Amino acid sequence: MASIVLSSCCVWPKPSLPNPKWTAGNRRRCGALALRVGPRGSEVPVGRAYPVVFRNLDADDFRHPLDKQNTLLLRAIPGLNELGKALLGPVAEQVMLLENIGTSVLVSENQLSNLHQLMVEAAKVLNTEAPDLYVRQNPAPNAYTLAISGRKPFIVVHTSLVELLSRRELQAVLAHELGHLKCDHGVWLTFANILTLGAYSVPGLGGLIAQSLEEQLYRWLRAAELTCDRAALLVAQDPKVVISVLMKLAGGCPSLSDHLNVDAFLEQARSYDKAASSPVGWYIRNAQMRQLSHPLPVLRAREIDEWSRSQEYKSLLKRAIQAEVAQKV
């Protein structure tokens, strides 16, 4: 989305009542010292209570190629970083900070401790510092990240998302948001969004400059989302968990969530690729995507399915397992 508040992934419902999907019997995790063959040939760790930890993980280890390419394009814009800092002054910082803190519940060891545990664990797996986490009452499922210069970043999740997702799916969403922070997406999102909004007020060519920058920003945002889906997989360590989140975002609700089929959704993604392969389909798909801040859910599902079977992902997982074994010896 093109807004002052930073982008992200998902949806969330209210945590006031116990979610049956969050019971102790549903706390099984991936992560282990061995791999098994998962969906469509992917390899996932098994046999342990917690995920494998990526102790030396760098953002570029999982950054999507399109994210790298479009980040370079943004950095090539003269003065973007400096102008963004000028636009994001102390007043704007305070407004965004108070808006989120004043209308949400801060998660901690003593407040919604299950959510706190999921965040701390996901941050450990991704080798990054856990930000503050807030839960905000909102019927529209969403989660977003805010990184303000000089302040500790924080993640906000809407209550509607909590009720929609299982415990592991919810942690995948938190991992997605952590991916934004680990890759420094927050700063670019804030600066670029404010710059785009400000450019519309420039007389003469302001509108043209803003339109061009907005299109470039959207391309970067979509690529950044693909990177953060990878961060979600690194924590979930099972592509079906991440794909299930995307499927529920596309057409899920609490009453239907237990009846959705991940394999059928992947088949739907392949049918979309087939329908868009003709010249007319290609044009329609590009027109459809041009003004979207996030890639289509079916395309994100296909991307994460393919990356889960890639040598790049398998090598990252193998390296983490080997480091864990070496530490135990």
C-alpha positions as YAML, in Angstrom:
chain: A
units: angstrom
residues:
- id: 1
  name: MET
  ca: [0.00, 0.00, 0.00]
- id: 2
  name: ALA
  ca: [1.22, 3.52, -0.67]
- id: 3
  name: SER
  ca: [0.79, 5.23, 2.67]
- id: 4
  name: ILE
  ca: [2.77, 6.88, 5.40]
- id: 5
  name: VAL
  ca: [2.44, 3.79, 7.55]
- id: 6
  name: LEU
  ca: [4.72, 1.06, 6.39]
- id: 7
  name: SER
  ca: [3.68, -1.87, 4.30]
- id: 8
  name: SER
  ca: [3.40, -5.42, 5.20]
- id: 9
  name: CYS
  ca: [1.60, -8.61, 4.82]
- id: 10
  name: CYS
  ca: [-1.53, -9.64, 6.51]
- id: 11
  name: VAL
  ca: [-4.76, -9.86, 8.56]
- id: 12
  name: TRP
  ca: [-5.67, -10.34, 12.25]
- id: 13
  name: PRO
  ca: [-8.84, -10.80, 14.62]
- id: 14
  name: LYS
  ca: [-9.33, -10.10, 18.29]
- id: 15
  name: PRO
  ca: [-7.43, -12.12, 20.90]
- id: 16
  name: SER
  ca: [-9.95, -11.62, 23.69]
- id: 17
  name: LEU
  ca: [-11.27, -15.17, 23.39]
- id: 18
  name: PRO
  ca: [-9.09, -18.28, 23.24]
- id: 19
  name: ASN
  ca: [-8.44, -19.40, 19.69]
- id: 20
  name: PRO
  ca: [-8.97, -23.19, 19.44]
- id: 21
  name: LYS
  ca: [-6.07, -23.33, 16.98]
- id: 22
  name: TRP
  ca: [-3.77, -22.01, 19.71]
- id: 23
  name: THR
  ca: [-4.15, -24.87, 22.17]
- id: 24
  name: ALA
  ca: [-1.19, -26.81, 23.51]
- id: 25
  name: GLY
  ca: [-1.97, -29.69, 21.18]
- id: 26
  name: ASN
  ca: [-1.27, -27.47, 18.20]
- id: 27
  name: ARG
  ca: [2.20, -26.31, 19.21]
- id: 28
  name: ARG
  ca: [4.13, -28.81, 17.13]
- id: 29
  name: ARG
  ca: [7.02, -27.14, 15.34]
- id: 30
  name: CYS
  ca: [9.37, -27.78, 12.49]
- id: 31
  name: GLY
  ca: [13.09, -27.58, 13.05]
- id: 32
  name: ALA
  ca: [15.52, -30.38, 13.65]
- id: 33
  name: LEU
  ca: [18.82, -32.00, 12.89]
- id: 34
  name: ALA
  ca: [17.51, -33.91, 9.91]
- id: 35
  name: LEU
  ca: [15.51, -33.16, 6.76]
- id: 36
  name: ARG
  ca: [12.49, -34.84, 5.29]
- id: 37
  name: VAL
  ca: [10.99, -34.48, 1.84]
- id: 38
  name: GLY
  ca: [8.07, -32.08, 1.98]
- id: 39
  name: PRO
  ca: [5.49, -30.88, -0.56]
- id: 40
  name: ARG
  ca: [6.66, -30.98, -4.17]
- id: 41
  name: GLY
  ca: [10.16, -32.10, -3.25]
- id: 42
  name: SER
  ca: [10.97, -29.39, -0.69]
- id: 43
  name: GLU
  ca: [13.08, -30.37, 2.31]
- id: 44
  name: VAL
  ca: [11.95, -29.43, 5.80]
- id: 45
  name: PRO
  ca: [13.54, -30.15, 9.18]
- id: 46
  name: VAL
  ca: [11.84, -32.60, 11.54]
- id: 47
  name: GLY
  ca: [12.09, -34.11, 14.97]
- id: 48
  name: ARG
  ca: [12.56, -31.16, 17.35]
- id: 49
  name: ALA
  ca: [10.44, -28.77, 19.38]
- id: 50
  name: TYR
  ca: [11.80, -25.57, 17.83]
- id: 51
  name: PRO
  ca: [12.91, -24.32, 14.39]
- id: 52
  name: VAL
  ca: [16.49, -24.41, 13.22]
- id: 53
  name: VAL
  ca: [18.20, -21.08, 14.01]
- id: 54
  name: PHE
  ca: [20.12, -19.21, 11.28]
- id: 55
  name: ARG
  ca: [22.91, -17.91, 13.53]
- id: 56
  name: ASN
  ca: [24.90, -16.01, 10.90]
- id: 57
  name: LEU
  ca: [22.06, -15.05, 8.61]
- id: 58
  name: ASP
  ca: [22.56, -11.93, 6.50]
- id: 59
  name: ALA
  ca: [19.72, -10.11, 4.74]
- id: 60
  name: ASP
  ca: [21.30, -10.77, 1.34]
- id: 61
  name: ASP
  ca: [21.23, -14.51, 2.05]
- id: 62
  name: PHE
  ca: [17.50, -14.54, 1.32]
- id: 63
  name: ARG
  ca: [16.82, -11.24, -0.45]
- id: 64
  name: HIS
  ca: [14.83, -11.74, -3.66]
- id: 65
  name: PRO
  ca: [16.72, -10.78, -6.87]
- id: 66
  name: LEU
  ca: [13.99, -8.29, -7.79]
- id: 67
  name: ASP
  ca: [14.37, -6.67, -4.37]
- id: 68
  name: LYS
  ca: [18.11, -6.25, -4.94]
- id: 69
  name: GLN
  ca: [17.53, -4.81, -8.41]
- id: 70
  name: ASN
  ca: [14.84, -2.34, -7.41]
- id: 71
  name: THR
  ca: [16.68, -1.26, -4.27]
- id: 72
  name: LEU
  ca: [19.64, -0.28, -6.43]
- id: 73
  name: LEU
  ca: [17.28, 1.74, -8.62]
- id: 74
  name: LEU
  ca: [15.89, 3.59, -5.61]
- id: 75
  name: ARG
  ca: [19.38, 4.31, -4.28]
- id: 76
  name: ALA
  ca: [20.32, 5.74, -7.66]
- id: 77
  name: ILE
  ca: [17.74, 8.52, -7.32]
- id: 78
  name: PRO
  ca: [19.80, 11.63, -6.39]
- id: 79
  name: GLY
  ca: [18.96, 13.05, -2.97]
- id: 80
  name: LEU
  ca: [16.14, 10.60, -2.20]
- id: 81
  name: ASN
  ca: [17.54, 9.59, 1.17]
- id: 82
  name: GLU
  ca: [18.28, 13.17, 2.24]
- id: 83
  name: LEU
  ca: [14.93, 14.51, 1.07]
- id: 84
  name: GLY
  ca: [13.12, 11.68, 2.82]
- id: 85
  name: LYS
  ca: [14.83, 12.55, 6.10]
- id: 86
  name: ALA
  ca: [13.85, 16.18, 5.66]
- id: 87
  name: LEU
  ca: [10.21, 15.29, 5.01]
- id: 88
  name: LEU
  ca: [10.07, 12.85, 7.91]
- id: 89
  name: GLY
  ca: [10.58, 15.46, 10.61]
- id: 90
  name: PRO
  ca: [10.10, 15.14, 14.37]
- id: 91
  name: VAL
  ca: [6.40, 16.09, 14.20]
- id: 92
  name: ALA
  ca: [5.59, 13.38, 11.65]
- id: 93
  name: GLU
  ca: [7.57, 10.88, 13.72]
- id: 94
  name: GLN
  ca: [5.65, 11.77, 16.86]
- id: 95
  name: VAL
  ca: [2.27, 11.56, 15.11]
- id: 96
  name: MET
  ca: [2.98, 8.06, 13.77]
- id: 97
  name: LEU
  ca: [4.43, 6.89, 17.07]
- id: 98
  name: LEU
  ca: [1.56, 8.14, 19.24]
- id: 99
  name: GLU
  ca: [-1.08, 6.95, 16.76]
- id: 100
  name: ASN
  ca: [0.09, 3.35, 17.04]
- id: 101
  name: ILE
  ca: [1.08, 3.26, 20.70]
- id: 102
  name: GLY
  ca: [-2.03, 5.10, 21.88]
- id: 103
  name: THR
  ca: [-4.56, 2.81, 20.20]
- id: 104
  name: SER
  ca: [-2.98, -0.63, 20.66]
- id: 105
  name: VAL
  ca: [-1.94, -3.16, 23.30]
- id: 106
  name: LEU
  ca: [1.79, -3.66, 23.84]
- id: 107
  name: VAL
  ca: [2.72, -7.35, 23.85]
- id: 108
  name: SER
  ca: [5.20, -8.52, 26.49]
- id: 109
  name: GLU
  ca: [6.03, -11.44, 28.76]
- id: 110
  name: ASN
  ca: [3.14, -10.32, 30.97]
- id: 111
  name: GLN
  ca: [0.74, -9.27, 28.21]
- id: 112
  name: LEU
  ca: [-0.35, -11.77, 25.53]
- id: 113
  name: SER
  ca: [2.71, -13.85, 26.36]
- id: 114
  name: ASN
  ca: [2.00, -16.42, 23.61]
- id: 115
  name: LEU
  ca: [2.40, -13.71, 20.98]
- id: 116
  name: HIS
  ca: [5.52, -12.44, 22.72]
- id: 117
  name: GLN
  ca: [7.02, -15.92, 22.60]
- id: 118
  name: LEU
  ca: [6.30, -16.24, 18.87]
- id: 119
  name: MET
  ca: [8.00, -12.91, 18.16]
- id: 120
  name: VAL
  ca: [11.09, -13.65, 20.25]
- id: 121
  name: GLU
  ca: [11.50, -17.08, 18.69]
- id: 122
  name: ALA
  ca: [11.09, -15.77, 15.13]
- id: 123
  name: ALA
  ca: [13.64, -13.02, 15.74]
- id: 124
  name: LYS
  ca: [16.11, -15.57, 17.10]
- id: 125
  name: VAL
  ca: [15.68, -17.80, 14.03]
- id: 126
  name: LEU
  ca: [16.35, -14.84, 11.72]
- id: 127
  name: ASN
  ca: [19.34, -13.61, 13.73]
- id: 128
  name: THR
  ca: [17.81, -10.22, 14.42]
- id: 129
  name: GLU
  ca: [16.63, -8.17, 17.38]
- id: 130
  name: ALA
  ca: [12.98, -8.51, 18.36]
- id: 131
  name: PRO
  ca: [11.09, -5.20, 17.96]
- id: 132
  name: ASP
  ca: [8.14, -4.14, 20.07]
- id: 133
  name: LEU
  ca: [4.87, -5.78, 19.09]
- id: 134
  name: TYR
  ca: [1.42, -4.21, 19.35]
- id: 135
  name: VAL
  ca: [-2.03, -5.71, 18.82]
- id: 136
  name: ARG
  ca: [-4.63, -3.31, 17.50]
- id: 137
  name: GLN
  ca: [-8.39, -3.79, 17.32]
- id: 138
  name: ASN
  ca: [-9.37, -3.76, 13.64]
- id: 139
  name: PRO
  ca: [-11.72, -5.94, 11.56]
- id: 140
  name: ALA
  ca: [-9.50, -5.63, 8.47]
- id: 141
  name: PRO
  ca: [-6.77, -8.29, 8.67]
- id: 142
  name: ASN
  ca: [-3.41, -6.57, 8.40]
- id: 143
  name: ALA
  ca: [0.06, -6.30, 9.89]
- id: 144
  name: TYR
  ca: [2.64, -3.60, 9.34]
- id: 145
  name: THR
  ca: [6.05, -2.46, 10.46]
- id: 146
  name: LEU
  ca: [7.15, 1.01, 11.48]
- id: 147
  name: ALA
  ca: [10.80, 2.03, 11.71]
- id: 148
  name: ILE
  ca: [11.36, 5.59, 12.93]
- id: 149
  name: SER
  ca: [14.86, 7.04, 12.94]
- id: 150
  name: GLY
  ca: [16.44, 6.86, 16.38]
- id: 151
  name: ARG
  ca: [13.61, 4.82, 17.89]
- id: 152
  name: LYS
  ca: [13.08, 1.13, 18.42]
- id: 153
  name: PRO
  ca: [11.01, -0.24, 15.50]
- id: 154
  name: PHE
  ca: [7.71, -1.94, 16.18]
- id: 155
  name: ILE
  ca: [5.23, -4.23, 14.49]
- id: 156
  name: VAL
  ca: [1.46, -3.82, 14.68]
- id: 157
  name: VAL
  ca: [-0.97, -6.65, 14.03]
- id: 158
  name: HIS
  ca: [-4.73, -6.37, 13.76]
- id: 159
  name: THR
  ca: [-6.89, -8.50, 15.98]
- id: 160
  name: SER
  ca: [-8.77, -10.03, 13.04]
- id: 161
  name: LEU
  ca: [-5.61, -11.75, 11.83]
- id: 162
  name: VAL
  ca: [-5.04, -13.55, 15.12]
- id: 163
  name: GLU
  ca: [-8.39, -15.30, 14.87]
- id: 164
  name: LEU
  ca: [-7.92, -16.21, 11.22]
- id: 165
  name: LEU
  ca: [-4.52, -17.88, 11.50]
- id: 166
  name: SER
  ca: [-3.06, -20.81, 13.37]
- id: 167
  name: ARG
  ca: [-0.16, -20.30, 15.77]
- id: 168
  name: ARG
  ca: [2.45, -21.28, 13.17]
- id: 169
  name: GLU
  ca: [0.83, -19.14, 10.47]
- id: 170
  name: LEU
  ca: [0.79, -16.20, 12.84]
- id: 171
  name: GLN
  ca: [4.49, -16.66, 13.51]
- id: 172
  name: ALA
  ca: [5.11, -16.72, 9.75]
- id: 173
  name: VAL
  ca: [3.43, -13.31, 9.54]
- id: 174
  name: LEU
  ca: [5.64, -11.97, 12.33]
- id: 175
  name: ALA
  ca: [8.66, -13.39, 10.50]
- id: 176
  name: HIS
  ca: [7.51, -11.62, 7.32]
- id: 177
  name: GLU
  ca: [7.44, -8.33, 9.25]
- id: 178
  name: LEU
  ca: [10.85, -9.05, 10.78]
- id: 179
  name: GLY
  ca: [12.10, -9.54, 7.23]
- id: 180
  name: HIS
  ca: [11.21, -5.89, 6.50]
- id: 181
  name: LEU
  ca: [13.32, -4.78, 9.45]
- id: 182
  name: LYS
  ca: [16.26, -7.09, 8.78]
- id: 183
  name: CYS
  ca: [16.41, -5.87, 5.17]
- id: 184
  name: ASP
  ca: [16.03, -2.20, 6.18]
- id: 185
  name: HIS
  ca: [12.81, -1.95, 4.20]
- id: 186
  name: GLY
  ca: [11.19, 0.23, 6.86]
- id: 187
  name: VAL
  ca: [13.35, 3.26, 6.19]
- id: 188
  name: TRP
  ca: [12.89, 3.05, 2.42]
- id: 189
  name: LEU
  ca: [9.13, 2.59, 2.75]
- id: 190
  name: THR
  ca: [8.76, 5.62, 5.00]
- id: 191
  name: PHE
  ca: [10.99, 7.93, 3.00]
- id: 192
  name: ALA
  ca: [9.71, 6.90, -0.40]
- id: 193
  name: ASN
  ca: [6.04, 7.08, 0.60]
- id: 194
  name: ILE
  ca: [6.38, 10.56, 2.07]
- id: 195
  name: LEU
  ca: [8.42, 11.73, -0.90]
- id: 196
  name: THR
  ca: [5.76, 10.44, -3.28]
- id: 197
  name: LEU
  ca: [2.98, 12.21, -1.37]
- id: 198
  name: GLY
  ca: [5.01, 15.42, -1.18]
- id: 199
  name: ALA
  ca: [5.90, 15.39, -4.87]
- id: 200
  name: TYR
  ca: [2.26, 15.81, -5.86]
- id: 201
  name: SER
  ca: [2.26, 19.30, -4.35]
- id: 202
  name: VAL
  ca: [5.20, 20.49, -6.46]
- id: 203
  name: PRO
  ca: [3.96, 22.91, -9.17]
- id: 204
  name: GLY
  ca: [4.47, 22.02, -12.82]
- id: 205
  name: LEU
  ca: [6.25, 18.71, -13.12]
- id: 206
  name: GLY
  ca: [5.46, 17.61, -9.56]
- id: 207
  name: GLY
  ca: [2.67, 15.28, -10.68]
- id: 208
  name: LEU
  ca: [4.78, 13.64, -13.36]
- id: 209
  name: ILE
  ca: [7.69, 13.18, -10.96]
- id: 210
  name: ALA
  ca: [5.39, 11.69, -8.36]
- id: 211
  name: GLN
  ca: [3.73, 9.33, -10.84]
- id: 212
  name: SER
  ca: [7.07, 8.06, -12.07]
- id: 213
  name: LEU
  ca: [8.40, 7.59, -8.55]
- id: 214
  name: GLU
  ca: [5.19, 5.94, -7.40]
- id: 215
  name: GLU
  ca: [5.41, 3.33, -10.15]
- id: 216
  name: GLN
  ca: [9.04, 2.66, -9.25]
- id: 217
  name: LEU
  ca: [8.11, 2.50, -5.57]
- id: 218
  name: TYR
  ca: [5.34, -0.02, -6.24]
- id: 219
  name: ARG
  ca: [7.75, -2.23, -8.20]
- id: 220
  name: TRP
  ca: [10.13, -2.13, -5.24]
- id: 221
  name: LEU
  ca: [7.34, -2.79, -2.71]
- id: 222
  name: ARG
  ca: [6.18, -5.88, -4.58]
- id: 223
  name: ALA
  ca: [9.75, -7.18, -4.74]
- id: 224
  name: ALA
  ca: [10.27, -6.45, -1.03]
- id: 225
  name: GLU
  ca: [7.19, -8.52, -0.20]
- id: 226
  name: LEU
  ca: [8.70, -11.51, -2.02]
- id: 227
  name: THR
  ca: [11.83, -11.15, 0.11]
- id: 228
  name: CYS
  ca: [9.81, -11.09, 3.32]
- id: 229
  name: ASP
  ca: [7.81, -14.15, 2.32]
- id: 230
  name: ARG
  ca: [11.18, -15.88, 2.21]
- id: 231
  name: ALA
  ca: [11.88, -14.70, 5.76]
- id: 232
  name: ALA
  ca: [8.54, -16.24, 6.74]
- id: 233
  name: LEU
  ca: [9.61, -19.57, 5.23]
- id: 234
  name: LEU
  ca: [12.96, -19.46, 7.04]
- id: 235
  name: VAL
  ca: [11.06, -19.33, 10.33]
- id: 236
  name: ALA
  ca: [8.15, -21.64, 9.45]
- id: 237
  name: GLN
  ca: [10.49, -24.09, 7.67]
- id: 238
  name: ASP
  ca: [7.48, -25.54, 5.89]
- id: 239
  name: PRO
  ca: [6.22, -23.90, 2.65]
- id: 240
  name: LYS
  ca: [2.65, -25.04, 3.33]
- id: 241
  name: VAL
  ca: [2.48, -22.80, 6.39]
- id: 242
  name: VAL
  ca: [3.42, -19.68, 4.41]
- id: 243
  name: ILE
  ca: [1.23, -20.61, 1.45]
- id: 244
  name: SER
  ca: [-1.69, -21.20, 3.82]
- id: 245
  name: VAL
  ca: [-1.33, -17.62, 5.11]
- id: 246
  name: LEU
  ca: [-1.44, -16.27, 1.55]
- id: 247
  name: MET
  ca: [-4.44, -18.46, 0.73]
- id: 248
  name: LYS
  ca: [-6.34, -17.20, 3.76]
- id: 249
  name: LEU
  ca: [-5.51, -13.61, 2.84]
- id: 250
  name: ALA
  ca: [-6.97, -14.25, -0.60]
- id: 251
  name: GLY
  ca: [-10.21, -15.88, 0.52]
- id: 252
  name: GLY
  ca: [-10.22, -17.02, 4.11]
- id: 253
  name: CYS
  ca: [-12.33, -16.36, 7.17]
- id: 254
  name: PRO
  ca: [-12.41, -18.09, 10.58]
- id: 255
  name: SER
  ca: [-15.33, -20.34, 9.61]
- id: 256
  name: LEU
  ca: [-13.60, -21.51, 6.40]
- id: 257
  name: SER
  ca: [-9.95, -21.59, 7.47]
- id: 258
  name: ASP
  ca: [-9.90, -25.27, 8.46]
- id: 259
  name: HIS
  ca: [-11.43, -26.33, 5.14]
- id: 260
  name: LEU
  ca: [-8.99, -24.64, 2.74]
- id: 261
  name: ASN
  ca: [-6.59, -26.74, 0.67]
- id: 262
  name: VAL
  ca: [-3.02, -25.54, 0.06]
- id: 263
  name: ASP
  ca: [-2.39, -27.94, -2.82]
- id: 264
  name: ALA
  ca: [-5.53, -26.75, -4.59]
- id: 265
  name: PHE
  ca: [-4.39, -23.14, -4.13]
- id: 266
  name: LEU
  ca: [-1.02, -23.95, -5.72]
- id: 267
  name: GLU
  ca: [-2.88, -25.55, -8.61]
- id: 268
  name: GLN
  ca: [-4.85, -22.32, -8.91]
- id: 269
  name: ALA
  ca: [-1.56, -20.39, -9.04]
- id: 270
  name: ARG
  ca: [-0.35, -22.54, -11.93]
- id: 271
  name: SER
  ca: [-3.63, -21.99, -13.76]
- id: 272
  name: TYR
  ca: [-3.14, -18.23, -13.36]
- id: 273
  name: ASP
  ca: [0.32, -18.49, -14.93]
- id: 274
  name: LYS
  ca: [-1.17, -20.44, -17.81]
- id: 275
  name: ALA
  ca: [-3.99, -17.94, -18.34]
- id: 276
  name: ALA
  ca: [-1.51, -15.05, -18.29]
- id: 277
  name: SER
  ca: [0.91, -16.66, -20.76]
- id: 278
  name: SER
  ca: [-0.87, -15.36, -23.88]
- id: 279
  name: PRO
  ca: [-0.06, -11.84, -25.19]
- id: 280
  name: VAL
  ca: [-3.45, -10.54, -24.01]
- id: 281
  name: GLY
  ca: [-3.11, -12.31, -20.65]
- id: 282
  name: TRP
  ca: [0.38, -10.89, -20.20]
- id: 283
  name: TYR
  ca: [-0.88, -7.35, -20.82]
- id: 284
  name: ILE
  ca: [-3.84, -7.76, -18.45]
- id: 285
  name: ARG
  ca: [-1.61, -9.20, -15.70]
- id: 286
  name: ASN
  ca: [0.82, -6.28, -15.93]
- id: 287
  name: ALA
  ca: [-2.00, -3.76, -15.91]
- id: 288
  name: GLN
  ca: [-3.48, -5.54, -12.90]
- id: 289
  name: MET
  ca: [-0.18, -5.48, -11.01]
- id: 290
  name: ARG
  ca: [0.97, -1.96, -11.84]
- id: 291
  name: GLN
  ca: [-0.84, -0.16, -9.01]
- id: 292
  name: LEU
  ca: [-0.59, -2.93, -6.43]
- id: 293
  name: SER
  ca: [1.75, -2.60, -3.44]
- id: 294
  name: HIS
  ca: [1.75, -6.39, -2.95]
- id: 295
  name: PRO
  ca: [2.04, -9.15, -5.56]
- id: 296
  name: LEU
  ca: [-1.08, -11.22, -6.12]
- id: 297
  name: PRO
  ca: [-1.46, -13.95, -3.45]
- id: 298
  name: VAL
  ca: [-1.36, -16.75, -6.04]
- id: 299
  name: LEU
  ca: [1.93, -15.41, -7.44]
- id: 300
  name: ARG
  ca: [3.42, -15.11, -3.95]
- id: 301
  name: ALA
  ca: [2.36, -18.70, -3.25]
- id: 302
  name: ARG
  ca: [4.01, -19.91, -6.43]
- id: 303
  name: GLU
  ca: [7.19, -17.96, -5.65]
- id: 304
  name: ILE
  ca: [7.55, -19.39, -2.15]
- id: 305
  name: ASP
  ca: [6.78, -22.91, -3.37]
- id: 306
  name: GLU
  ca: [9.55, -22.64, -5.96]
- id: 307
  name: TRP
  ca: [12.05, -21.12, -3.51]
- id: 308
  name: SER
  ca: [11.35, -23.87, -0.96]
- id: 309
  name: ARG
  ca: [12.63, -26.38, -3.55]
- id: 310
  name: SER
  ca: [15.59, -24.26, -4.64]
- id: 311
  name: GLN
  ca: [19.22, -25.05, -3.91]
- id: 312
  name: GLU
  ca: [19.56, -21.63, -2.32]
- id: 313
  name: TYR
  ca: [17.00, -22.42, 0.39]
- id: 314
  name: LYS
  ca: [18.28, -25.94, 0.93]
- id: 315
  name: SER
  ca: [21.83, -24.64, 1.33]
- id: 316
  name: LEU
  ca: [20.75, -22.07, 3.92]
- id: 317
  name: LEU
  ca: [18.91, -24.73, 5.88]
- id: 318
  name: LYS
  ca: [21.79, -27.19, 5.64]
- id: 319
  name: ARG
  ca: [24.28, -24.55, 6.79]
- id: 320
  name: ALA
  ca: [22.13, -23.70, 9.81]
- id: 321
  name: ILE
  ca: [21.76, -27.36, 10.76]
- id: 322
  name: GLN
  ca: [25.49, -27.98, 10.44]
- id: 323
  name: ALA
  ca: [26.24, -24.93, 12.62]
- id: 324
  name: GLU
  ca: [23.82, -26.19, 15.22]
- id: 325
  name: VAL
  ca: [25.35, -29.66, 15.24]
- id: 326
  name: ALA
  ca: [28.86, -28.18, 15.53]
- id: 327
  name: GLN
  ca: [27.78, -26.08, 18.51]
- id: 328
  name: LYS
  ca: [26.40, -29.14, 20.30]
- id: 329
  name: VAL
  ca: [29.57, -31.21, 19.80]
...
